[in-house]
Amino acid sequence: MLVPFVPSPDEVVIEMLKCAKAGKDDIVLDLGAGNARPLHIAKKDFGVKLALGVEIDKKLCKEAYEDREVEIICGDMLTLAPVLLPRVSVLLSYLSTRTNELLEPYILNYGKKGLRVISHDFRFDHLTLYDIKRVKAMGLLGETEHTIYCYKL
């Protein structure tokens, strides 16, 4: 496991999908999908064509897979990235600095032109940034501020 599961607050997910301008023609990929809640929001509230997640934790995979609204692949994101990235238009990321460093070459090599990469709290160094949003959300520790980085290939 590259990063522990920490869910993004709904307010943050909604702003991520707004930043991506996600809509009916989009295929959204969440690497490290956890419980797949961002994918459910993408499908239900933004009407995306396909909401697809990759999760390595088998327990989280099973939980996420119980709802047939989204597709979950239980496996390693770096192994699956070369196959999946050329097929998607939006990539959601809430990983870590180190994981983003590992993932970035895959995005640059396999992502198609126009891919929107939306990252919660962690930057990518070599992608073209087009917006930064700050969102306040309530969590277990009270109100916290989150940063959303919006990139486009």
mmCIF file of C-alpha atoms in Angstrom:
data_model
loop_
_atom_site.group_PDB
_atom_site.id
_atom_site.type_symbol
_atom_site.label_atom_id
_atom_site.label_comp_id
_atom_site.label_asym_id
_atom_site.label_seq_id
_atom_site.Cartn_x
_atom_site.Cartn_y
_atom_site.Cartn_z
ATOM 1 C CA MET A 1 0.000 0.000 0.000
ATOM 2 C CA LEU A 2 1.475 3.347 -1.078
ATOM 3 C CA VAL A 3 -0.802 5.569 1.029
ATOM 4 C CA PRO A 4 -3.316 4.996 3.845
ATOM 5 C CA PHE A 5 -7.017 5.472 3.126
ATOM 6 C CA VAL A 6 -8.117 8.962 4.137
ATOM 7 C CA PRO A 7 -11.452 10.005 2.626
ATOM 8 C CA SER A 8 -11.821 13.394 0.960
ATOM 9 C CA PRO A 9 -14.734 15.417 2.362
ATOM 10 C CA ASP A 10 -17.696 15.654 -0.029
ATOM 11 C CA GLU A 11 -17.216 19.430 -0.377
ATOM 12 C CA VAL A 12 -13.676 18.826 -1.616
ATOM 13 C CA VAL A 13 -14.743 16.103 -4.064
ATOM 14 C CA ILE A 14 -17.443 18.362 -5.515
ATOM 15 C CA GLU A 15 -14.940 21.183 -6.033
ATOM 16 C CA MET A 16 -12.464 18.745 -7.603
ATOM 17 C CA LEU A 17 -15.083 17.619 -10.108
ATOM 18 C CA LYS A 18 -16.122 21.227 -10.789
ATOM 19 C CA CYS A 19 -12.494 22.144 -11.422
ATOM 20 C CA ALA A 20 -12.317 19.257 -13.916
ATOM 21 C CA LYS A 21 -15.585 20.418 -15.493
ATOM 22 C CA ALA A 22 -16.654 16.781 -15.291
ATOM 23 C CA GLY A 23 -19.716 15.886 -17.332
ATOM 24 C CA LYS A 24 -21.599 13.337 -19.405
ATOM 25 C CA ASP A 25 -18.784 12.696 -21.888
ATOM 26 C CA ASP A 26 -16.112 12.080 -19.259
ATOM 27 C CA ILE A 27 -14.496 8.905 -18.043
ATOM 28 C CA VAL A 28 -13.240 9.580 -14.518
ATOM 29 C CA LEU A 29 -10.454 7.518 -12.951
ATOM 30 C CA ASP A 30 -9.642 7.572 -9.242
ATOM 31 C CA LEU A 31 -6.320 5.897 -8.443
ATOM 32 C CA GLY A 32 -6.376 4.784 -4.829
ATOM 33 C CA ALA A 33 -10.178 4.901 -4.886
ATOM 34 C CA GLY A 34 -10.707 3.823 -1.271
ATOM 35 C CA ASN A 35 -14.453 3.502 -0.678
ATOM 36 C CA ALA A 36 -15.144 5.037 -4.137
ATOM 37 C CA ARG A 37 -17.224 7.912 -2.751
ATOM 38 C CA PRO A 38 -15.683 10.447 -5.197
ATOM 39 C CA LEU A 39 -16.675 8.133 -8.049
ATOM 40 C CA HIS A 40 -20.242 7.884 -6.767
ATOM 41 C CA ILE A 41 -20.433 11.687 -6.635
ATOM 42 C CA ALA A 42 -18.997 11.906 -10.175
ATOM 43 C CA LYS A 43 -21.635 9.477 -11.468
ATOM 44 C CA LYS A 44 -24.629 10.700 -9.466
ATOM 45 C CA ASP A 45 -24.095 14.469 -9.341
ATOM 46 C CA PHE A 46 -22.053 15.098 -12.514
ATOM 47 C CA GLY A 47 -23.489 12.365 -14.751
ATOM 48 C CA VAL A 48 -20.124 11.151 -16.043
ATOM 49 C CA LYS A 49 -20.152 8.391 -18.662
ATOM 50 C CA LEU A 50 -17.985 6.064 -16.566
ATOM 51 C CA ALA A 51 -16.591 6.262 -13.042
ATOM 52 C CA LEU A 52 -13.654 3.893 -12.622
ATOM 53 C CA GLY A 53 -11.474 3.284 -9.587
ATOM 54 C CA VAL A 54 -8.340 1.335 -8.751
ATOM 55 C CA GLU A 55 -7.814 0.213 -5.164
ATOM 56 C CA ILE A 56 -5.200 -2.188 -3.798
ATOM 57 C CA ASP A 57 -6.834 -2.828 -0.397
ATOM 58 C CA LYS A 58 -9.070 -5.873 -0.878
ATOM 59 C CA LYS A 59 -11.475 -4.905 1.920
ATOM 60 C CA LEU A 60 -12.002 -1.417 0.477
ATOM 61 C CA CYS A 61 -12.348 -2.962 -2.999
ATOM 62 C CA LYS A 62 -15.128 -5.207 -1.796
ATOM 63 C CA GLU A 63 -16.967 -2.313 -0.088
ATOM 64 C CA ALA A 64 -16.644 -0.074 -3.134
ATOM 65 C CA TYR A 65 -17.628 -2.837 -5.550
ATOM 66 C CA GLU A 66 -20.948 -3.536 -3.810
ATOM 67 C CA ASP A 67 -22.514 -0.569 -5.637
ATOM 68 C CA ARG A 68 -22.719 -1.288 -9.371
ATOM 69 C CA GLU A 69 -22.900 2.431 -10.277
ATOM 70 C CA VAL A 70 -19.096 2.532 -10.500
ATOM 71 C CA GLU A 71 -16.423 0.125 -11.680
ATOM 72 C CA ILE A 72 -13.646 -0.882 -9.297
ATOM 73 C CA ILE A 73 -10.486 -2.755 -10.219
ATOM 74 C CA CYS A 74 -8.693 -4.318 -7.281
ATOM 75 C CA GLY A 75 -5.002 -3.987 -8.064
ATOM 76 C CA ASP A 76 -1.863 -1.883 -8.112
ATOM 77 C CA MET A 77 -2.316 1.612 -9.578
ATOM 78 C CA LEU A 78 1.178 1.796 -11.068
ATOM 79 C CA THR A 79 0.743 -1.553 -12.825
ATOM 80 C CA LEU A 80 -2.666 -0.554 -14.219
ATOM 81 C CA ALA A 81 -1.859 3.093 -15.059
ATOM 82 C CA PRO A 82 -0.394 2.387 -18.546
ATOM 83 C CA VAL A 83 -3.572 0.531 -19.541
ATOM 84 C CA LEU A 84 -6.101 2.925 -17.992
ATOM 85 C CA LEU A 85 -4.636 6.418 -18.455
ATOM 86 C CA PRO A 86 -4.992 6.509 -22.268
ATOM 87 C CA ARG A 87 -8.736 5.804 -21.879
ATOM 88 C CA VAL A 88 -9.730 8.482 -19.348
ATOM 89 C CA SER A 89 -10.434 12.209 -19.522
ATOM 90 C CA VAL A 90 -10.307 13.028 -15.779
ATOM 91 C CA LEU A 91 -7.923 11.656 -13.156
ATOM 92 C CA LEU A 92 -8.672 12.249 -9.456
ATOM 93 C CA SER A 93 -5.802 11.987 -7.002
ATOM 94 C CA TYR A 94 -5.557 12.159 -3.209
ATOM 95 C CA LEU A 95 -2.321 10.311 -2.673
ATOM 96 C CA SER A 96 0.965 11.681 -1.287
ATOM 97 C CA THR A 97 3.951 13.656 -2.511
ATOM 98 C CA ARG A 98 5.991 10.483 -3.012
ATOM 99 C CA THR A 99 3.176 8.627 -4.776
ATOM 100 C CA ASN A 100 2.594 11.605 -7.076
ATOM 101 C CA GLU A 101 6.317 11.528 -7.932
ATOM 102 C CA LEU A 102 5.972 7.844 -8.867
ATOM 103 C CA LEU A 103 2.738 8.399 -10.798
ATOM 104 C CA GLU A 104 3.710 11.537 -12.729
ATOM 105 C CA PRO A 105 5.860 9.814 -15.406
ATOM 106 C CA TYR A 106 2.938 7.467 -16.133
ATOM 107 C CA ILE A 107 0.603 10.439 -16.562
ATOM 108 C CA LEU A 108 3.050 12.193 -18.878
ATOM 109 C CA ASN A 109 3.757 9.056 -20.936
ATOM 110 C CA TYR A 110 0.290 7.471 -21.100
ATOM 111 C CA GLY A 111 -2.221 10.262 -20.472
ATOM 112 C CA LYS A 112 -3.885 11.635 -23.586
ATOM 113 C CA LYS A 113 -3.810 15.299 -24.583
ATOM 114 C CA GLY A 114 -6.505 17.176 -22.693
ATOM 115 C CA LEU A 115 -6.439 14.859 -19.648
ATOM 116 C CA ARG A 116 -7.490 16.819 -16.559
ATOM 117 C CA VAL A 117 -5.605 15.780 -13.434
ATOM 118 C CA ILE A 118 -7.154 17.014 -10.197
ATOM 119 C CA SER A 119 -5.137 16.501 -7.038
ATOM 120 C CA HIS A 120 -6.272 16.993 -3.447
ATOM 121 C CA ASP A 121 -3.552 18.594 -1.278
ATOM 122 C CA PHE A 122 -0.513 17.181 -3.127
ATOM 123 C CA ARG A 123 1.156 18.808 -6.137
ATOM 124 C CA PHE A 124 2.594 17.336 -9.297
ATOM 125 C CA ASP A 125 5.861 18.983 -10.352
ATOM 126 C CA HIS A 126 5.779 18.646 -14.143
ATOM 127 C CA LEU A 127 2.124 18.977 -15.142
ATOM 128 C CA THR A 128 0.578 22.219 -16.433
ATOM 129 C CA LEU A 129 -1.335 23.851 -13.572
ATOM 130 C CA TYR A 130 -4.412 25.829 -14.611
ATOM 131 C CA ASP A 131 -6.098 26.512 -11.279
ATOM 132 C CA ILE A 132 -5.719 26.210 -7.513
ATOM 133 C CA LYS A 133 -8.765 26.154 -5.259
ATOM 134 C CA ARG A 134 -9.004 26.299 -1.499
ATOM 135 C CA VAL A 135 -11.942 24.617 0.201
ATOM 136 C CA LYS A 136 -12.933 24.609 3.853
ATOM 137 C CA ALA A 137 -14.645 21.456 5.065
ATOM 138 C CA MET A 138 -15.703 19.946 8.361
ATOM 139 C CA GLY A 139 -13.976 16.763 9.431
ATOM 140 C CA LEU A 140 -13.139 14.802 12.550
ATOM 141 C CA LEU A 141 -10.744 17.565 13.621
ATOM 142 C CA GLY A 142 -13.198 20.397 12.969
ATOM 143 C CA GLU A 143 -12.973 22.759 10.008
ATOM 144 C CA THR A 144 -9.856 22.341 7.889
ATOM 145 C CA GLU A 145 -8.665 23.943 4.673
ATOM 146 C CA HIS A 146 -7.907 21.775 1.660
ATOM 147 C CA THR A 147 -6.063 22.683 -1.530
ATOM 148 C CA ILE A 148 -7.111 21.431 -4.948
ATOM 149 C CA TYR A 149 -4.558 21.531 -7.775
ATOM 150 C CA CYS A 150 -6.026 21.437 -11.275
ATOM 151 C CA TYR A 151 -3.768 20.358 -14.156
ATOM 152 C CA LYS A 152 -4.235 19.661 -17.853
ATOM 153 C CA LEU A 153 -2.061 17.764 -20.325
#
